[in-house]
Tab-separated table of C-alpha atoms and ligand atoms in Angstrom:
chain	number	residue	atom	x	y	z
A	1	UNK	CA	0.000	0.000	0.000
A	2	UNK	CA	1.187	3.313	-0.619
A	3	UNK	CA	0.509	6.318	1.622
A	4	UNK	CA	-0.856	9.399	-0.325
A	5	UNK	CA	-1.990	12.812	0.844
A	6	UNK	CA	-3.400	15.567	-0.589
A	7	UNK	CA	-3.192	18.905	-0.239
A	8	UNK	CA	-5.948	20.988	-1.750
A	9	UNK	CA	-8.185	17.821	-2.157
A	10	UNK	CA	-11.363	19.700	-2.485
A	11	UNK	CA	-10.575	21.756	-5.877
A	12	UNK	CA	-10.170	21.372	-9.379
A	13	UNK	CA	-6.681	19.100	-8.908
A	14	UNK	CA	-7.881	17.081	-5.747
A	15	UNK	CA	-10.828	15.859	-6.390
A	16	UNK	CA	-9.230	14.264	-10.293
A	17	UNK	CA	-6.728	13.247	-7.884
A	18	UNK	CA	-9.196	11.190	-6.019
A	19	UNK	CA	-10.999	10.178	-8.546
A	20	UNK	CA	-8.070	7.928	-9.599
A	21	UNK	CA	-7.427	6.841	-5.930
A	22	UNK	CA	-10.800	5.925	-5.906
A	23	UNK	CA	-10.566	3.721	-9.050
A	24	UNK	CA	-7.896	1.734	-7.300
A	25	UNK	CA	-8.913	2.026	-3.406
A	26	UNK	CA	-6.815	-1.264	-2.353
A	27	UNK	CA	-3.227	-0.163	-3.432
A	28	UNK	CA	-3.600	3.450	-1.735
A	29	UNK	CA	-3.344	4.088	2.461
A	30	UNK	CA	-4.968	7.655	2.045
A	31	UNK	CA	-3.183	10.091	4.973
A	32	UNK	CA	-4.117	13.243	5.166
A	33	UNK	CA	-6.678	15.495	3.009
A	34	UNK	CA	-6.665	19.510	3.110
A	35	UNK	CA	-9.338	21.711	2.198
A	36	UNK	CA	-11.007	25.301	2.971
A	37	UNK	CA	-14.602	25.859	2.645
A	38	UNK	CA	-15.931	22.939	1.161
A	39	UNK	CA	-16.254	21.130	4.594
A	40	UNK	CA	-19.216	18.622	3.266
A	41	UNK	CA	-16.741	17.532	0.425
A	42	UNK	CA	-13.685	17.531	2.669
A	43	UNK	CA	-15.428	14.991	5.120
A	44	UNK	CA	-17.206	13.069	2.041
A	45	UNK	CA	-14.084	12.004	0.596
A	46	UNK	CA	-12.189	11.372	3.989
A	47	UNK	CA	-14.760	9.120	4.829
A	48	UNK	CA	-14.587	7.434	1.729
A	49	UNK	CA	-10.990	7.233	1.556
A	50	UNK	CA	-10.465	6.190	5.516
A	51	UNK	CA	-8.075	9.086	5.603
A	52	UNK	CA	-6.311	9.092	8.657
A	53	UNK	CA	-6.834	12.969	8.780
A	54	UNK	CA	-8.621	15.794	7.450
A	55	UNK	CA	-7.736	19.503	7.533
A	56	UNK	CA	-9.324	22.859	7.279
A	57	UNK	CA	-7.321	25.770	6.349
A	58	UNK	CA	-10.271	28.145	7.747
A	59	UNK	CA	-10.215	27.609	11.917
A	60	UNK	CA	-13.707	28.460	11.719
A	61	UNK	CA	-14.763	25.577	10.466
A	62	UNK	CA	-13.214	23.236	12.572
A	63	UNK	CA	-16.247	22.733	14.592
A	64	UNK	CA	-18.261	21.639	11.137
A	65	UNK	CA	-15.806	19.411	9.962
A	66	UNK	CA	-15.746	17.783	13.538
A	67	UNK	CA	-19.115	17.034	13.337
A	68	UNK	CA	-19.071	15.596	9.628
A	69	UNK	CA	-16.607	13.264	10.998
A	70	UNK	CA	-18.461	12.612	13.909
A	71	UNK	CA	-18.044	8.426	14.413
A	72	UNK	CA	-15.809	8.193	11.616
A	73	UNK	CA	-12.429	7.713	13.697
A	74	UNK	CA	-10.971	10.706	11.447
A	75	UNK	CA	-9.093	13.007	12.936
A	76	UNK	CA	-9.531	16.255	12.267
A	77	UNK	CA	-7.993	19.296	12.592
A	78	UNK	CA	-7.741	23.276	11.047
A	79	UNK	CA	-5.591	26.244	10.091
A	80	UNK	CA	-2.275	26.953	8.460
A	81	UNK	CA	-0.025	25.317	10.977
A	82	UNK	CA	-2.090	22.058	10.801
A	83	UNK	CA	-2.066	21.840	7.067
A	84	UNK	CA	2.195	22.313	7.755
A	85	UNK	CA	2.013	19.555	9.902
A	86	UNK	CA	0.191	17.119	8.062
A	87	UNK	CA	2.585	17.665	5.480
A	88	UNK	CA	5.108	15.645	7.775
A	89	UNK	CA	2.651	12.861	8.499
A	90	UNK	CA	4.545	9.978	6.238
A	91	UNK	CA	3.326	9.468	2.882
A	92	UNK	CA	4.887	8.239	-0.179
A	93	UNK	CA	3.920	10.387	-2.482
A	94	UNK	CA	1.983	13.569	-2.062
A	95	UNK	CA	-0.275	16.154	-4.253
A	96	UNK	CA	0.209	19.610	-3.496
A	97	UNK	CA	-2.729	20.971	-5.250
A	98	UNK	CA	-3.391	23.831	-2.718
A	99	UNK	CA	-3.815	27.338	-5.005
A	100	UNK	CA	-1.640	30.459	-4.424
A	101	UNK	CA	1.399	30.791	-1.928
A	102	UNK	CA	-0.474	29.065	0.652
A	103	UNK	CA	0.520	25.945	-0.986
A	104	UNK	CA	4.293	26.863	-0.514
A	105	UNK	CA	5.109	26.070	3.280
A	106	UNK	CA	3.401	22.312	3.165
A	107	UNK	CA	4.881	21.790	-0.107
A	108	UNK	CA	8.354	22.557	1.416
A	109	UNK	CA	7.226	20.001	4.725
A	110	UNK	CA	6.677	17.427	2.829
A	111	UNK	CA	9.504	17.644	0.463
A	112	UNK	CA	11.799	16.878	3.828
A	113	UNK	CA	10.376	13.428	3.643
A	114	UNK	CA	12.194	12.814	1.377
A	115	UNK	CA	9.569	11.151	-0.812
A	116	UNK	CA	8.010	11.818	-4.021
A	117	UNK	CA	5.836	15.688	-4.671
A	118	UNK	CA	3.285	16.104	-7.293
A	119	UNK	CA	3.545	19.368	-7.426
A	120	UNK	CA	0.204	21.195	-9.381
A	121	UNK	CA	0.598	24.408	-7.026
A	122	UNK	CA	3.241	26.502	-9.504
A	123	UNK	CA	2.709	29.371	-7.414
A	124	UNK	CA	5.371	27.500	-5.149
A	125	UNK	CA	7.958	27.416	-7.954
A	126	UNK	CA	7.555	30.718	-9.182
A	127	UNK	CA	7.892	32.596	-5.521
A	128	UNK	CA	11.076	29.882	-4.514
A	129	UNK	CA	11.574	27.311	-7.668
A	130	UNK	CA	15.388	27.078	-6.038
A	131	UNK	CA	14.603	27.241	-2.244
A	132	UNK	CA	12.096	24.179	-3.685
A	133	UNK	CA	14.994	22.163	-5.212
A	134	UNK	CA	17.349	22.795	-3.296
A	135	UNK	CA	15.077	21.136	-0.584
A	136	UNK	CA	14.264	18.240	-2.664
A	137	UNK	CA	18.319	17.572	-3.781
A	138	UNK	CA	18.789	17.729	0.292
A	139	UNK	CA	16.372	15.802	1.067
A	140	UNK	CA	16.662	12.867	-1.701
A	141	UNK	CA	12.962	14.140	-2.897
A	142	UNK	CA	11.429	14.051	-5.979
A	143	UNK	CA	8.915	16.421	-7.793
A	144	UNK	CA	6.974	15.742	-10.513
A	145	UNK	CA	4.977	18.321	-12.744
A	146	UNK	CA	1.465	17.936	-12.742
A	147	UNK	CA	0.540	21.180	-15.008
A	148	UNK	CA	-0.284	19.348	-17.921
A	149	UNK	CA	2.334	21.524	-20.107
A	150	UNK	CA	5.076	20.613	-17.585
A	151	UNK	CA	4.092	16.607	-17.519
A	152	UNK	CA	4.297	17.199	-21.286
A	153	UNK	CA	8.069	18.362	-20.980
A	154	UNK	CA	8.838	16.060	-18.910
A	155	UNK	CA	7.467	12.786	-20.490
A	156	UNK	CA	8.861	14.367	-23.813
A	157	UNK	CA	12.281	14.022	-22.189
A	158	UNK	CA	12.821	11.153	-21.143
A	159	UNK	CA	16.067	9.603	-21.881
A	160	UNK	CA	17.193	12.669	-23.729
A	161	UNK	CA	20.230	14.357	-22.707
A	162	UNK	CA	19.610	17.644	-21.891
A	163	UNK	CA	22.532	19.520	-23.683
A	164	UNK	CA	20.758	18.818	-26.812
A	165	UNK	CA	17.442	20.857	-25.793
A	166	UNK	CA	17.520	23.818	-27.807
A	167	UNK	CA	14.436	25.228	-27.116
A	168	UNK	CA	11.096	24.430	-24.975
A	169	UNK	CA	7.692	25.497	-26.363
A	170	UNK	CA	4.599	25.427	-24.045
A	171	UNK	CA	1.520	25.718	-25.837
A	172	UNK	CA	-1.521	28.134	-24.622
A	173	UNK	CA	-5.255	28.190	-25.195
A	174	UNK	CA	-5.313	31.639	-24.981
A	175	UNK	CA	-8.284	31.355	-22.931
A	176	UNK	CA	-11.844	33.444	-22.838
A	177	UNK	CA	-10.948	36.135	-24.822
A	178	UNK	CA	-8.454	35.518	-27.435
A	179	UNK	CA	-10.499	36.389	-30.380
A	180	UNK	CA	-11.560	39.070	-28.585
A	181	UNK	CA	-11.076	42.989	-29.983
A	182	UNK	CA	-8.154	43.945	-27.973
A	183	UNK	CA	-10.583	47.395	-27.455
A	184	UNK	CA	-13.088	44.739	-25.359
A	185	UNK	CA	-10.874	43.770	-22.634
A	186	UNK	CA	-11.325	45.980	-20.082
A	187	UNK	CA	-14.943	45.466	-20.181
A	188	UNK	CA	-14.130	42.015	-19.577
A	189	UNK	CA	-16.747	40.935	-17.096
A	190	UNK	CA	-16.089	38.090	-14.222
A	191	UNK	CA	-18.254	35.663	-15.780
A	192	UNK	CA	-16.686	35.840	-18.919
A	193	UNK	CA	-13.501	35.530	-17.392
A	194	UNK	CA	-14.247	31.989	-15.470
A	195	UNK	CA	-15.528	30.547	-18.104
A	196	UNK	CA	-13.152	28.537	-20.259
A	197	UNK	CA	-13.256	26.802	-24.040
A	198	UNK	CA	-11.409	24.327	-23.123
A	199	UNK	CA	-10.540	22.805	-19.651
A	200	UNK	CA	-12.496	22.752	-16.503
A	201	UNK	CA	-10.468	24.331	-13.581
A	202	UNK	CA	-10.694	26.552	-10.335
A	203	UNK	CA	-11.876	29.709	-11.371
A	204	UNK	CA	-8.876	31.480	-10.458
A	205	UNK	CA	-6.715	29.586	-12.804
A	206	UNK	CA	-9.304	30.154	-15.066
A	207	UNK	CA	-8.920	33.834	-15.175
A	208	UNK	CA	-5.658	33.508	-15.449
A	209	UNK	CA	-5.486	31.646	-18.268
A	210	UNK	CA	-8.017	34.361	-19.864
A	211	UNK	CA	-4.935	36.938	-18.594
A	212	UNK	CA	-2.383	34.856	-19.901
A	213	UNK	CA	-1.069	34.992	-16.400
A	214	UNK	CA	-0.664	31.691	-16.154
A	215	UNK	CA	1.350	31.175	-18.765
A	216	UNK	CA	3.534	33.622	-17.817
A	217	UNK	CA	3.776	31.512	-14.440
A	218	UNK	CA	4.616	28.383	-16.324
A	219	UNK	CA	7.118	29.929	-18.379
A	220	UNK	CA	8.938	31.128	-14.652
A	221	UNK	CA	7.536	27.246	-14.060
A	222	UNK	CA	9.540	25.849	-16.945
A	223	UNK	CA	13.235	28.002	-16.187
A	224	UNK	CA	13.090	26.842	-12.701
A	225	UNK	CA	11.748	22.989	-13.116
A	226	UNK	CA	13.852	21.888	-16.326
A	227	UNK	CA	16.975	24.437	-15.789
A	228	UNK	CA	16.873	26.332	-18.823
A	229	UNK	CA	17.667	29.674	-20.087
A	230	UNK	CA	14.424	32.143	-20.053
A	231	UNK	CA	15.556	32.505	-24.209
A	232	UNK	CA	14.886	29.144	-24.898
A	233	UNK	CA	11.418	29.246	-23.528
A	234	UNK	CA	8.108	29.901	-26.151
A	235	UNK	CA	4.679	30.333	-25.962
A	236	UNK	CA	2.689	29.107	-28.585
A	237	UNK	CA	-0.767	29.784	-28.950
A	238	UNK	CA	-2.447	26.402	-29.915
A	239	UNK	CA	-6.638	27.121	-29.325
A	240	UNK	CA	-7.208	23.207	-29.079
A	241	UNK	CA	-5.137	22.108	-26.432
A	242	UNK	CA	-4.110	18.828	-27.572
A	243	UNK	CA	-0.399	19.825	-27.926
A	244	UNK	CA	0.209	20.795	-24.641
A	245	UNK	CA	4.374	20.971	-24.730
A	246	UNK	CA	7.224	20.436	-27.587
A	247	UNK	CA	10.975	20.254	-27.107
A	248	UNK	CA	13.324	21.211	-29.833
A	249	UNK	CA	16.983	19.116	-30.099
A	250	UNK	CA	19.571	20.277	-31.617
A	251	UNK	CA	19.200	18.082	-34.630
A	252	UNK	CA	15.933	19.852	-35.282
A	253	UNK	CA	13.698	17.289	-34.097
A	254	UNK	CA	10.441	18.742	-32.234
A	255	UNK	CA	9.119	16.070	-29.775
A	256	UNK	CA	5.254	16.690	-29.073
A	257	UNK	CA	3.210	15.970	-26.502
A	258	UNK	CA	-0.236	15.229	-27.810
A	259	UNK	CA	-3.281	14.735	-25.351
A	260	UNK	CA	-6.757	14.684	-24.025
A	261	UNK	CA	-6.988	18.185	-22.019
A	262	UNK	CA	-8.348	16.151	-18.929
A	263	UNK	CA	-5.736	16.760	-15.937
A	264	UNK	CA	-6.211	13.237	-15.157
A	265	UNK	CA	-3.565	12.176	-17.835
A	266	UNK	CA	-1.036	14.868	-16.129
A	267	UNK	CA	-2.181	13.704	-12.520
A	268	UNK	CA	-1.900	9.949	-13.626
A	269	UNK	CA	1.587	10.103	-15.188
A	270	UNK	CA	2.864	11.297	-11.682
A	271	UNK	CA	0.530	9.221	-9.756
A	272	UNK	CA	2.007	6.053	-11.631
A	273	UNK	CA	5.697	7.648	-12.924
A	274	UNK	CA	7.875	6.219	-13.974
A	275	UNK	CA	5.538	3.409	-15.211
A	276	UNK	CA	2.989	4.147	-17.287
A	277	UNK	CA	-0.595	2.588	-16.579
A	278	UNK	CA	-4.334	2.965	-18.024
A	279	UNK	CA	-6.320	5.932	-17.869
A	280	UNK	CA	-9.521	7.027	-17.764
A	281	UNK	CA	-8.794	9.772	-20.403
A	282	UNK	CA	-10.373	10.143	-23.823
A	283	UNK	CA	-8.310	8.794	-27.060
A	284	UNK	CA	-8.257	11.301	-28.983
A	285	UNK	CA	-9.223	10.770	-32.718
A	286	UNK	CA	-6.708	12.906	-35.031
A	287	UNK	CA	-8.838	12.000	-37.632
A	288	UNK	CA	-11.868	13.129	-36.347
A	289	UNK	CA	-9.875	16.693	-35.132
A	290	UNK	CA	-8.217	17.649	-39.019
A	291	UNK	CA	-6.129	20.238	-37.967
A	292	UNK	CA	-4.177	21.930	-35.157
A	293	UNK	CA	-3.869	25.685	-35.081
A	294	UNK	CA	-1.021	27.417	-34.050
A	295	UNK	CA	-0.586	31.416	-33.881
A	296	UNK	CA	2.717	33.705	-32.067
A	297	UNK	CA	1.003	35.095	-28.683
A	298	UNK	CA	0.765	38.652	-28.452
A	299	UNK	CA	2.155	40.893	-26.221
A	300	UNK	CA	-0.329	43.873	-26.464
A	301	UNK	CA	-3.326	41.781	-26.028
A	302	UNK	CA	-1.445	39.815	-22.791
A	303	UNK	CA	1.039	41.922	-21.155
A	304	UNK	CA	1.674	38.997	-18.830
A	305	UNK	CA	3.904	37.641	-20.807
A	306	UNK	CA	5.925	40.445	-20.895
A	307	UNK	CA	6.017	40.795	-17.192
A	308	UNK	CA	7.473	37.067	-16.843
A	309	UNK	CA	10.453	38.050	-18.824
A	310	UNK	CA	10.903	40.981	-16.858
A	311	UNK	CA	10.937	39.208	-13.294
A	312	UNK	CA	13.002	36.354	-14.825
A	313	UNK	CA	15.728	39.151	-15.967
A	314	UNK	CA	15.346	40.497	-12.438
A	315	UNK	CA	15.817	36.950	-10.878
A	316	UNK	CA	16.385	37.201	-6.524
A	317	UNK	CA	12.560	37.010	-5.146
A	318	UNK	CA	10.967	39.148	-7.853
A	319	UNK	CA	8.873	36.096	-8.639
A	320	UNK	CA	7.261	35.748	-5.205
A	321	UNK	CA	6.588	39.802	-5.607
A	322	UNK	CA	4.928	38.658	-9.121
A	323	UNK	CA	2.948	35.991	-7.570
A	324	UNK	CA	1.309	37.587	-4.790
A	325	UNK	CA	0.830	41.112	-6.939
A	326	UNK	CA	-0.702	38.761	-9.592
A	327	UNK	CA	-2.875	36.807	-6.536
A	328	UNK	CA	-3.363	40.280	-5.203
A	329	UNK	CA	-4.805	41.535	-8.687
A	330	UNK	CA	-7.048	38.878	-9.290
A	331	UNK	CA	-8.720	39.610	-5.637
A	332	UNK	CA	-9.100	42.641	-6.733
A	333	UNK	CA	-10.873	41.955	-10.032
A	334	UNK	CA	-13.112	38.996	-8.274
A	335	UNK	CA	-14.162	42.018	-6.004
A	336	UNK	CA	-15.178	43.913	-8.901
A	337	UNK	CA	-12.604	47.074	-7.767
A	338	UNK	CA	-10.730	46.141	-10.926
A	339	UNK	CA	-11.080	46.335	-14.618
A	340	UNK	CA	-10.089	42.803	-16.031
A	341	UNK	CA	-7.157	44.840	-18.117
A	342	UNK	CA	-5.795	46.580	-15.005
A	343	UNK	CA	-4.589	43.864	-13.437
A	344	UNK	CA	-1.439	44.023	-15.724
A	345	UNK	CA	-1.005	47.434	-14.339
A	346	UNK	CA	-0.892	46.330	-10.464
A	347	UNK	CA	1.152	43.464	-11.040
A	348	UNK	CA	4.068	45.880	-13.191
A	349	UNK	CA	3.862	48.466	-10.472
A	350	UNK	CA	3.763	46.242	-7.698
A	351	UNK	CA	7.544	45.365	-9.207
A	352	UNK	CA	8.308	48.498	-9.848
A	353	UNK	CA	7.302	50.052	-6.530
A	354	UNK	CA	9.219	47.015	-4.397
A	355	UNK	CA	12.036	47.220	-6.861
A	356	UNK	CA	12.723	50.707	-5.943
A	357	UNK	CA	12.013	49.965	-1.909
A	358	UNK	CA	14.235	48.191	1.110
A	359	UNK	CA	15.830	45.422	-1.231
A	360	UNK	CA	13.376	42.986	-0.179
A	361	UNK	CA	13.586	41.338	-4.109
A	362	UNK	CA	17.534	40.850	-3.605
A	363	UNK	CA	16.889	39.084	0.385
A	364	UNK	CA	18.343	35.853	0.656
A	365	UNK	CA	15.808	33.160	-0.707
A	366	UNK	CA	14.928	31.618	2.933
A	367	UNK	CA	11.428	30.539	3.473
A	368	UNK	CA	10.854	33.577	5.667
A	369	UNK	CA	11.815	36.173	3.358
A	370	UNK	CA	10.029	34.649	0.672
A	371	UNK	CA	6.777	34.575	2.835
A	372	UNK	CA	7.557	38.477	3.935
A	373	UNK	CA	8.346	39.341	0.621
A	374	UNK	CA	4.616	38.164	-0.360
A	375	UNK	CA	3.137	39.763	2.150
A	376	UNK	CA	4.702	43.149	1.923
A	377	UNK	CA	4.249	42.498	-2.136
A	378	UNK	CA	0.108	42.121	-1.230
A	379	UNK	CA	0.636	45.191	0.808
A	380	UNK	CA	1.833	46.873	-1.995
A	381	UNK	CA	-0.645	45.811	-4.557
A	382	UNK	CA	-3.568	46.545	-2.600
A	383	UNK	CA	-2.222	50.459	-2.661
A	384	UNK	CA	-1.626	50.195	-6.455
A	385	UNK	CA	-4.983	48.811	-6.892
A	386	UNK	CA	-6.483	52.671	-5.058
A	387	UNK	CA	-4.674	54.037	-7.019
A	388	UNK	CA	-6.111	52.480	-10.708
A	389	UNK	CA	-9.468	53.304	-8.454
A	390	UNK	CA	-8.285	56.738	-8.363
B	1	NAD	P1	-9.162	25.120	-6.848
B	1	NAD	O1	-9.493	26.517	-6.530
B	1	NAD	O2	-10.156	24.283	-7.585
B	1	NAD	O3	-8.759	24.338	-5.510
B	1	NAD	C1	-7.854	24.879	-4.613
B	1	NAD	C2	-7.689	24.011	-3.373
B	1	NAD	O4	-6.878	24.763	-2.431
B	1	NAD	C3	-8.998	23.688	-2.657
B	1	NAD	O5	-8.892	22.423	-2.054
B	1	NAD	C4	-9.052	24.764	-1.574
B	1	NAD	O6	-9.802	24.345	-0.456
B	1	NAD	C5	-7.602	24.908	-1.212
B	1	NAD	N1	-7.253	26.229	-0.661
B	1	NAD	C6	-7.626	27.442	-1.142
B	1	NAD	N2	-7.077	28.416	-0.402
B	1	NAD	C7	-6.343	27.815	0.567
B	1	NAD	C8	-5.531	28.286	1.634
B	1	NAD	N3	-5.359	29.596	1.877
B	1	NAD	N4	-4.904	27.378	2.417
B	1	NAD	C9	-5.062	26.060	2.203
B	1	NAD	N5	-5.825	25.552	1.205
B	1	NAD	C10	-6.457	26.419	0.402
B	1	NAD	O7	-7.769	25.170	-7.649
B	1	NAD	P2	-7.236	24.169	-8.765
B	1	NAD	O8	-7.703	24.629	-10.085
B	1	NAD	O9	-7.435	22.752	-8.352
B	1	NAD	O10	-5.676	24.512	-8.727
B	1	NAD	C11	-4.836	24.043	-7.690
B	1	NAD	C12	-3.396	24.275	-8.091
B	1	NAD	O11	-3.111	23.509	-9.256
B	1	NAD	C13	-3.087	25.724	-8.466
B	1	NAD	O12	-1.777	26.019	-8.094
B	1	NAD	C14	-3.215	25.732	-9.979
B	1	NAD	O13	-2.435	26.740	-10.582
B	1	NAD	C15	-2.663	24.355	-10.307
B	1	NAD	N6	-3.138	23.805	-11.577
B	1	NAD	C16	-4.458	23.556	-11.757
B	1	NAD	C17	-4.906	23.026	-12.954
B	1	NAD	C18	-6.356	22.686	-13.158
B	1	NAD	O14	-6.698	22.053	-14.163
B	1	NAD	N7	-7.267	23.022	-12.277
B	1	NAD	C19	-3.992	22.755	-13.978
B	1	NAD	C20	-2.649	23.018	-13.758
B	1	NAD	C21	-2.226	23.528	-12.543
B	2	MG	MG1	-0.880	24.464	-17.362
């Protein structure tokens, strides 16, 4: 049996996580499983699971979860610091699917196990990819991508040497609004924004795959997991998502990654890596699809993209000041104080503003500057965001 937690169990990642568990319920000892609001959920699948503990990040709830448990012999438990500490209950192999820097401190806990990470939450590379590895190489740990572009990478490289990787290429929707009139954008509403064509996610990845914000994270995502210089990263804009990564050799060969979009095939690979096994995913019929489109991204219509190269120039902790301004600007534009093209705005002057203030991007990457970094980055943001209110 292998011991398995999950962190952020309840979302988008978690419950495709446990929907594989599930399929295979004897090989799996299910340890601990973290959520937030969804207390009805959280205790549903603890139950089902016989998860030796279940975890609230809102203490408020603790009393609700307590009594959804009621009889079950589950422990259960709330807050931050619990979530930290279940991340050092052993367990083989464990998903941190939490969203946003809160997914950073348990992801570093249970990398000292020493055991494997399936690491969806790239917030946690982009605000301390190297404090990250540097934790895993100490600690004999492994991570494995779970964003499907990353999985992509990585499946497309194995046993290929990496001096012969020219170039990487991760491929985009472009999300809502990509054949939108650039002119449109800012009237952008938030139910256009959490609605995309083709994958079903949280709806804050959602948006930011209508910003292009993610991408820019997984471009940060791809220098810091596979090592590579920020020039031989792409973005391709490829509206089906079936392509989801390609990596260029120096003999000119492109190796693709072609796929369902279902995370499951992504969450699977890691689940099962390095074997491969059966998966509930669709087969996708090339026949049936014709064609793939490709189109260059464009910089006007997503200044994200920009932004990435900018903080990956600036290197030091600019990315945890670009995550939390870009978290920051998001909770801004879910609370309708933001136009859905001024986020770009709060994100660049959030850099600009702790750029020019105390040093804090050129601290020492410890786990306590990066988490004061954030918050005095949030800080920041929310002042930049009165001032697009004017
Ligand atoms: P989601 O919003 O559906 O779920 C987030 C999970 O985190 C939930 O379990 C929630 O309870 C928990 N959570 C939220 N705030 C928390 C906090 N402060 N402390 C502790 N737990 C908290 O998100 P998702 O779409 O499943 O994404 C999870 C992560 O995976 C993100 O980092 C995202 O970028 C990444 N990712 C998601 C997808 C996808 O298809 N959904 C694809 C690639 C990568
Ligand atoms: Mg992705």
């Amino acid at each position: 049996m292998r011991g398995v937690s999950i962190f952020g169990a309840t979302g988008s990642i978690g419950q495709n996580t446990i929907d594989l568990i599930k399929r295979a319920p004897d090989e799996y000892d299910v340890v601990a499983l973290t959520g937030a609001s969804n207390i009805a959920q959280l205790a549903a699948d603890a139950r089902t699971l016989n998860a030796q503990i279940a975890i609230t990040a809102d203490e408020a709830k603790l009393p609700a979860l307590r009594a959804a448990l009621d009889g079950s012999g589950i422990e259960a438990a709330a807050g931050a610091v619990a979530i930290e500490e279940a991340a050092h209950r052993p367990a083989d192999w464990i998903m941190s699917a939490i969203v946003g820097a809160a997914g950073l401190a348990p992801g570093m806990a249970a990398l000292t196990q020493g055991k494997t990470l399936a690491l969806a939450n790239k917030e946690s590379l982009v605000c301390a990819g190297e404090l990250l590895l540097q934790t895993a190489r100490s600690h004999g740990a492994e991570i494995l991508p779970v964003d499907s572009e990353h999985s992509a990478v990585f499946q497309a490289l194995v046993g290929e040497p990496m001096e012969a990787v020219e170039r990487i290429i991760i491929t985009a929707s472009g999300g809502a609004f990509r054949d939108w009139p650039i002119g449109d954008l800012a009237g952008a509403t938030l139910d256009q924004a959490s609605s995309h064509p083709n994958w079903d996610m949280g709806q804050r990845i959602t948006i930011d795959s209508a910003s292009m914000f993610n991408k820019a994270m997984e471009v940060i995502e791809t220098r810091e997991f596979f090592g590579v210089d920020p020039d031989m990263i792409e973005v391709l804009i490829h509206p089906q998502s079936m392509i989801h990564a390609l990596v260029g050799f120096n003999d000119g060969a492109l190796m693709a990654h072609v796929g369902p979009a279902d995370m499951r095939h992504a969450i699977g690979y890691a689940l099962h890596h390095p074997a491969r096994r059966t998966l509930p995913v669709e087969r996708l019929d090339l026949a049936a699809i014709g064609t793939f489109e490709f189109r260059a991204p464009d910089d006007i219509r997503w200044p994200a993209l920009r932004i990435a190269r900018e903080v990956m120039a600036r290197g030091g902790l600019a990315g945890a000041v670009f995550n939390a301004a870009k978290e920051t600007a998001l909770d801004g534009f879910i609370a309708g104080h933001l136009k859905f093209t001024q986020m770009s705005d709060v994100v660049a002057s959030t850099l600009e503003h702790m750029d020019a203030s105390g040093g804090h991007i050129d601290a020492t990457m410890t786990l306590d500057n990066v988490l004061h970094t954030d918050h005095l980055a949030r800080q920041a943001a929310w002042q930049a965001i009165k001032t697009c209110q004017g």
